[in-house]
Short mmCIF file of C-alpha atoms in Angstrom, two decimals:
data_model
loop_
_atom_site.label_atom_id
_atom_site.label_comp_id
_atom_site.label_asym_id
_atom_site.label_seq_id
_atom_site.Cartn_x
_atom_site.Cartn_y
_atom_site.Cartn_z
CA MET T 1 -14.17 -0.96 17.49
CA LYS T 2 -14.39 2.68 16.44
CA LEU T 3 -17.73 4.53 16.56
CA ARG T 4 -18.20 7.15 13.84
CA LYS T 5 -21.17 9.51 13.56
CA ASN T 6 -22.17 10.45 10.03
CA PRO T 7 -25.30 12.59 9.61
CA ARG T 8 -25.40 11.69 5.90
CA ALA T 9 -25.50 7.94 6.57
CA ARG T 10 -28.88 6.31 6.00
CA ARG T 11 -28.34 3.24 8.14
CA LEU T 12 -25.99 1.57 10.58
CA THR T 13 -22.98 0.00 8.86
CA LEU T 14 -19.97 -2.04 9.94
CA ARG T 15 -16.69 -1.85 8.02
CA ILE T 16 -13.56 -3.97 8.44
CA SER T 17 -10.35 -2.41 7.20
CA ARG T 18 -8.49 -4.63 4.73
CA VAL T 19 -5.25 -3.06 5.92
CA ASP T 20 -5.24 -3.67 9.68
CA GLY T 21 -8.58 -5.33 10.50
CA ALA T 22 -9.89 -2.27 12.38
CA VAL T 23 -13.69 -2.31 12.76
CA THR T 24 -15.66 0.92 12.25
CA LEU T 25 -19.33 1.22 13.22
CA THR T 26 -20.99 4.15 11.44
CA MET T 27 -24.05 5.71 13.07
CA PRO T 28 -26.59 7.84 11.20
CA ARG T 29 -28.39 10.79 12.74
CA GLY T 30 -30.99 9.86 15.34
CA VAL T 31 -29.45 6.51 16.32
CA SER T 32 -28.22 6.17 19.88
CA GLU T 33 -24.93 4.60 20.88
CA ARG T 34 -26.85 1.84 22.66
CA GLU T 35 -28.72 0.96 19.46
CA ALA T 36 -25.49 1.00 17.50
CA LEU T 37 -23.73 -1.35 19.92
CA ALA T 38 -26.73 -3.68 19.91
CA PHE T 39 -26.53 -3.78 16.12
CA ALA T 40 -22.82 -4.65 16.32
CA ALA T 41 -23.54 -7.40 18.84
CA GLU T 42 -26.08 -8.95 16.44
CA LYS T 43 -23.35 -8.99 13.77
CA GLN T 44 -20.73 -10.56 16.04
CA ASP T 45 -20.61 -13.88 14.20
CA TRP T 46 -20.26 -12.08 10.86
CA LEU T 47 -17.45 -9.92 12.24
CA LEU T 48 -15.53 -12.82 13.75
CA GLY T 49 -15.89 -14.82 10.56
CA HIS T 50 -14.47 -12.06 8.38
CA LEU T 51 -11.69 -11.24 10.82
CA ALA T 52 -10.67 -14.90 10.93
CA LYS T 53 -10.20 -14.88 7.16
CA GLN T 54 -7.79 -11.96 7.26
CA GLU T 55 -4.10 -12.73 7.62
CA LEU T 56 -3.01 -9.66 9.53
CA HIS T 57 0.46 -8.44 10.43
CA ARG T 58 2.26 -11.62 9.44
CA PRO T 59 6.00 -11.56 10.20
CA VAL T 60 8.05 -12.71 7.23
CA GLY T 61 10.80 -15.28 7.51
CA PRO T 62 12.51 -18.29 5.92
CA GLY T 63 10.11 -20.34 3.84
CA ASP T 64 8.08 -17.34 2.72
CA ARG T 65 7.92 -15.87 -0.76
CA LEU T 66 7.81 -12.23 -1.72
CA SER T 67 7.29 -10.55 -5.07
CA VAL T 68 10.01 -7.93 -5.50
CA ALA T 69 9.50 -5.68 -8.54
CA GLY T 70 7.50 -8.48 -10.09
CA VAL T 71 10.09 -11.21 -9.43
CA THR T 72 9.16 -14.00 -7.00
CA MET T 73 11.88 -14.29 -4.35
CA ASP T 74 12.23 -17.17 -1.88
CA LEU T 75 13.31 -16.33 1.68
CA ALA T 76 15.82 -18.76 3.17
CA GLU T 77 17.74 -19.03 6.43
CA GLY T 78 21.24 -17.74 5.84
CA SER T 79 24.44 -18.67 7.64
CA GLY T 80 26.07 -15.24 7.57
CA ARG T 81 25.58 -12.07 9.55
CA ARG T 82 24.36 -10.07 6.57
CA LEU T 83 21.51 -10.52 4.12
CA GLY T 84 22.56 -12.14 0.86
CA VAL T 85 20.87 -12.45 -2.54
CA ARG T 86 21.47 -15.48 -4.77
CA GLY T 87 19.41 -15.11 -7.93
CA THR T 88 15.83 -15.43 -6.73
CA VAL T 89 16.79 -16.51 -3.19
CA ILE T 90 17.25 -14.09 -0.30
CA ASP T 91 19.34 -15.50 2.56
CA LEU T 92 18.26 -13.96 5.86
CA PRO T 93 20.65 -13.69 8.80
CA GLN T 94 19.56 -14.99 12.16
CA PRO T 95 17.94 -14.38 14.57
CA ALA T 96 14.65 -13.84 12.73
CA GLU T 97 14.22 -10.29 14.03
CA LYS T 98 17.59 -9.26 12.60
CA GLY T 99 16.74 -10.91 9.29
CA ARG T 100 13.47 -9.00 8.98
CA ILE T 101 15.13 -5.65 9.72
CA GLN T 102 17.82 -6.24 7.09
CA LEU T 103 15.22 -7.47 4.60
CA GLN T 104 13.18 -4.29 5.06
CA ALA T 105 16.27 -2.15 4.52
CA TRP T 106 17.10 -4.07 1.33
CA LEU T 107 13.53 -3.75 0.04
CA LYS T 108 13.65 0.00 0.62
CA GLU T 109 16.86 0.19 -1.43
CA GLN T 110 15.17 -1.69 -4.28
CA ALA T 111 12.09 0.52 -3.99
CA ARG T 112 14.15 3.71 -4.15
CA ALA T 113 16.04 2.51 -7.23
CA GLU T 114 12.86 1.47 -9.06
CA LEU T 115 10.93 4.61 -8.14
CA ILE T 116 13.80 6.90 -9.15
CA ARG T 117 14.02 5.03 -12.46
CA ALA T 118 10.30 5.41 -13.14
CA SER T 119 10.02 8.99 -11.85
CA ASP T 120 13.03 10.16 -13.88
CA ARG T 121 11.62 8.55 -17.00
CA TYR T 122 8.22 10.22 -16.69
CA ALA T 123 9.66 13.57 -15.62
CA ASP T 124 11.92 13.51 -18.68
CA GLN T 125 8.87 12.87 -20.87
CA LEU T 126 7.25 15.98 -19.44
CA GLY T 127 10.42 18.04 -19.56
CA LEU T 128 10.00 18.79 -15.84
CA ARG T 129 11.96 18.03 -12.67
CA TYR T 130 10.92 16.99 -9.20
CA SER T 131 12.71 18.52 -6.20
CA ARG T 132 13.24 15.37 -4.13
CA LEU T 133 12.00 11.81 -3.67
CA THR T 134 11.28 10.26 -0.27
CA LEU T 135 9.96 6.90 0.88
CA ARG T 136 7.54 6.26 3.74
CA ASP T 137 5.35 3.44 4.99
CA THR T 138 2.05 5.18 4.40
CA ARG T 139 -1.32 3.43 4.66
CA SER T 140 -3.66 6.08 3.31
CA ARG T 141 -1.93 6.70 -0.03
CA TRP T 142 0.65 5.13 -2.31
CA GLY T 143 2.27 8.39 -3.28
CA SER T 144 1.97 12.15 -3.32
CA CYS T 145 3.43 15.23 -5.01
CA SER T 146 3.72 18.53 -3.18
CA SER T 147 3.31 21.96 -4.73
CA ALA T 148 7.11 22.28 -4.44
CA GLY T 149 7.57 19.22 -6.64
CA ALA T 150 8.54 16.80 -3.86
CA LEU T 151 7.54 13.21 -4.55
CA MET T 152 6.68 10.77 -1.78
CA TYR T 153 6.02 7.06 -2.26
CA SER T 154 5.22 4.05 -0.12
CA TRP T 155 8.26 1.78 -0.20
CA ARG T 156 5.86 -1.21 -0.21
CA LEU T 157 5.23 -0.52 -3.89
CA ILE T 158 8.30 -2.70 -4.48
CA LEU T 159 6.08 -5.65 -3.48
CA ALA T 160 3.60 -4.83 -6.25
CA PRO T 161 3.96 -5.81 -9.92
CA LYS T 162 6.32 -3.47 -11.76
CA PRO T 163 3.54 -2.03 -14.00
CA VAL T 164 1.66 -1.01 -10.84
CA LEU T 165 4.72 0.72 -9.38
CA ASP T 166 5.24 2.47 -12.72
CA TYR T 167 1.62 3.62 -12.75
CA VAL T 168 1.92 5.22 -9.31
CA ALA T 169 5.10 6.99 -10.42
CA ALA T 170 3.36 8.27 -13.57
CA HIS T 171 0.40 9.42 -11.48
CA GLU T 172 2.54 11.44 -9.08
CA VAL T 173 4.86 12.85 -11.73
CA ALA T 174 1.78 13.98 -13.69
CA HIS T 175 1.03 16.29 -10.76
CA LEU T 176 4.14 18.27 -11.67
CA ALA T 177 2.09 19.46 -14.64
CA GLU T 178 -1.42 19.35 -13.13
CA MET T 179 -1.84 19.72 -9.35
CA ASN T 180 -5.37 18.32 -9.41
CA HIS T 181 -7.36 15.33 -10.64
CA SER T 182 -9.03 17.14 -13.51
CA PRO T 183 -9.58 15.64 -16.98
CA ALA T 184 -6.39 17.43 -18.01
CA PHE T 185 -4.48 15.57 -15.27
CA TRP T 186 -5.76 12.18 -16.41
CA ARG T 187 -4.78 13.03 -19.97
CA VAL T 188 -1.22 13.58 -18.75
CA VAL T 189 -1.29 10.20 -16.97
CA GLN T 190 -2.59 8.58 -20.15
CA THR T 191 0.20 10.19 -22.17
CA LEU T 192 2.91 9.09 -19.72
CA TYR T 193 1.71 5.61 -18.84
CA GLY T 194 -1.02 4.61 -21.26
CA PRO T 195 -4.16 2.69 -20.20
CA HIS T 196 -4.08 2.54 -16.40
CA LYS T 197 -7.37 0.90 -15.35
CA ASP T 198 -5.75 -2.48 -14.66
CA ALA T 199 -3.08 -0.95 -12.41
CA ARG T 200 -5.64 1.11 -10.48
CA ASP T 201 -7.88 -1.94 -10.06
CA TRP T 202 -4.93 -4.00 -8.79
CA LEU T 203 -4.15 -1.40 -6.14
CA ARG T 204 -7.76 -1.28 -4.96
CA ARG T 205 -8.03 -5.07 -4.87
CA GLU T 206 -4.58 -6.25 -3.78
CA GLY T 207 -2.90 -3.15 -2.38
CA PRO T 208 -4.14 -3.50 1.21
CA GLY T 209 -2.52 -6.94 1.39
CA LEU T 210 0.93 -5.39 0.98
CA HIS T 211 0.59 -3.87 4.45
CA ARG T 212 0.13 -7.22 6.16
CA TYR T 213 3.78 -8.18 5.95
CA ARG T 214 5.75 -7.29 9.07
CA PHE T 215 9.44 -6.55 8.85
CA ASP T 216 10.05 -5.01 12.26
CA ALA T 217 11.69 -6.71 15.20
#
């Protein structure tokens, strides 16, 4: 559990991250660490109950399903040494650790293709160009645009519905014209993408769940 002091806080609060289950105890001014820990102890049953409901860091494997660019894909145990795709079935090589590593690499390839497609489309609409496009596994943001026009995206956007991925691309490309979140920026997003409330709401509601899938060895 992480203790965080916040002089602007009005009361003790406990927060459970939807991404990794980390617990943060926020302390207002004038509250001692002993009082804060006693408060957390009183909330132990509540904490354990909520943590039990979270499916954290679940390794993927045969029998699972993933949404890839909006298409539901079934993961199956393959007989070859390399990952194979048969329609909506992904055959994973064995052992499981090898299969997950190859699956992650394949998902990154799909993410790059989809994000280049969307970014190029929106940049063309603006008549502007980005300098480069990179993928990372970021937890704090789904994308960014630097002052030099470099776009960065979370590759896990490939696990989101395609309209959500497109919205993030439109959002970041809009920064090529407006490096801020002013009303002018949101007008550019509206022009590129159209109504975006549903996509933003989906990311707030379902986005953290995309980080629960484990693809490492």
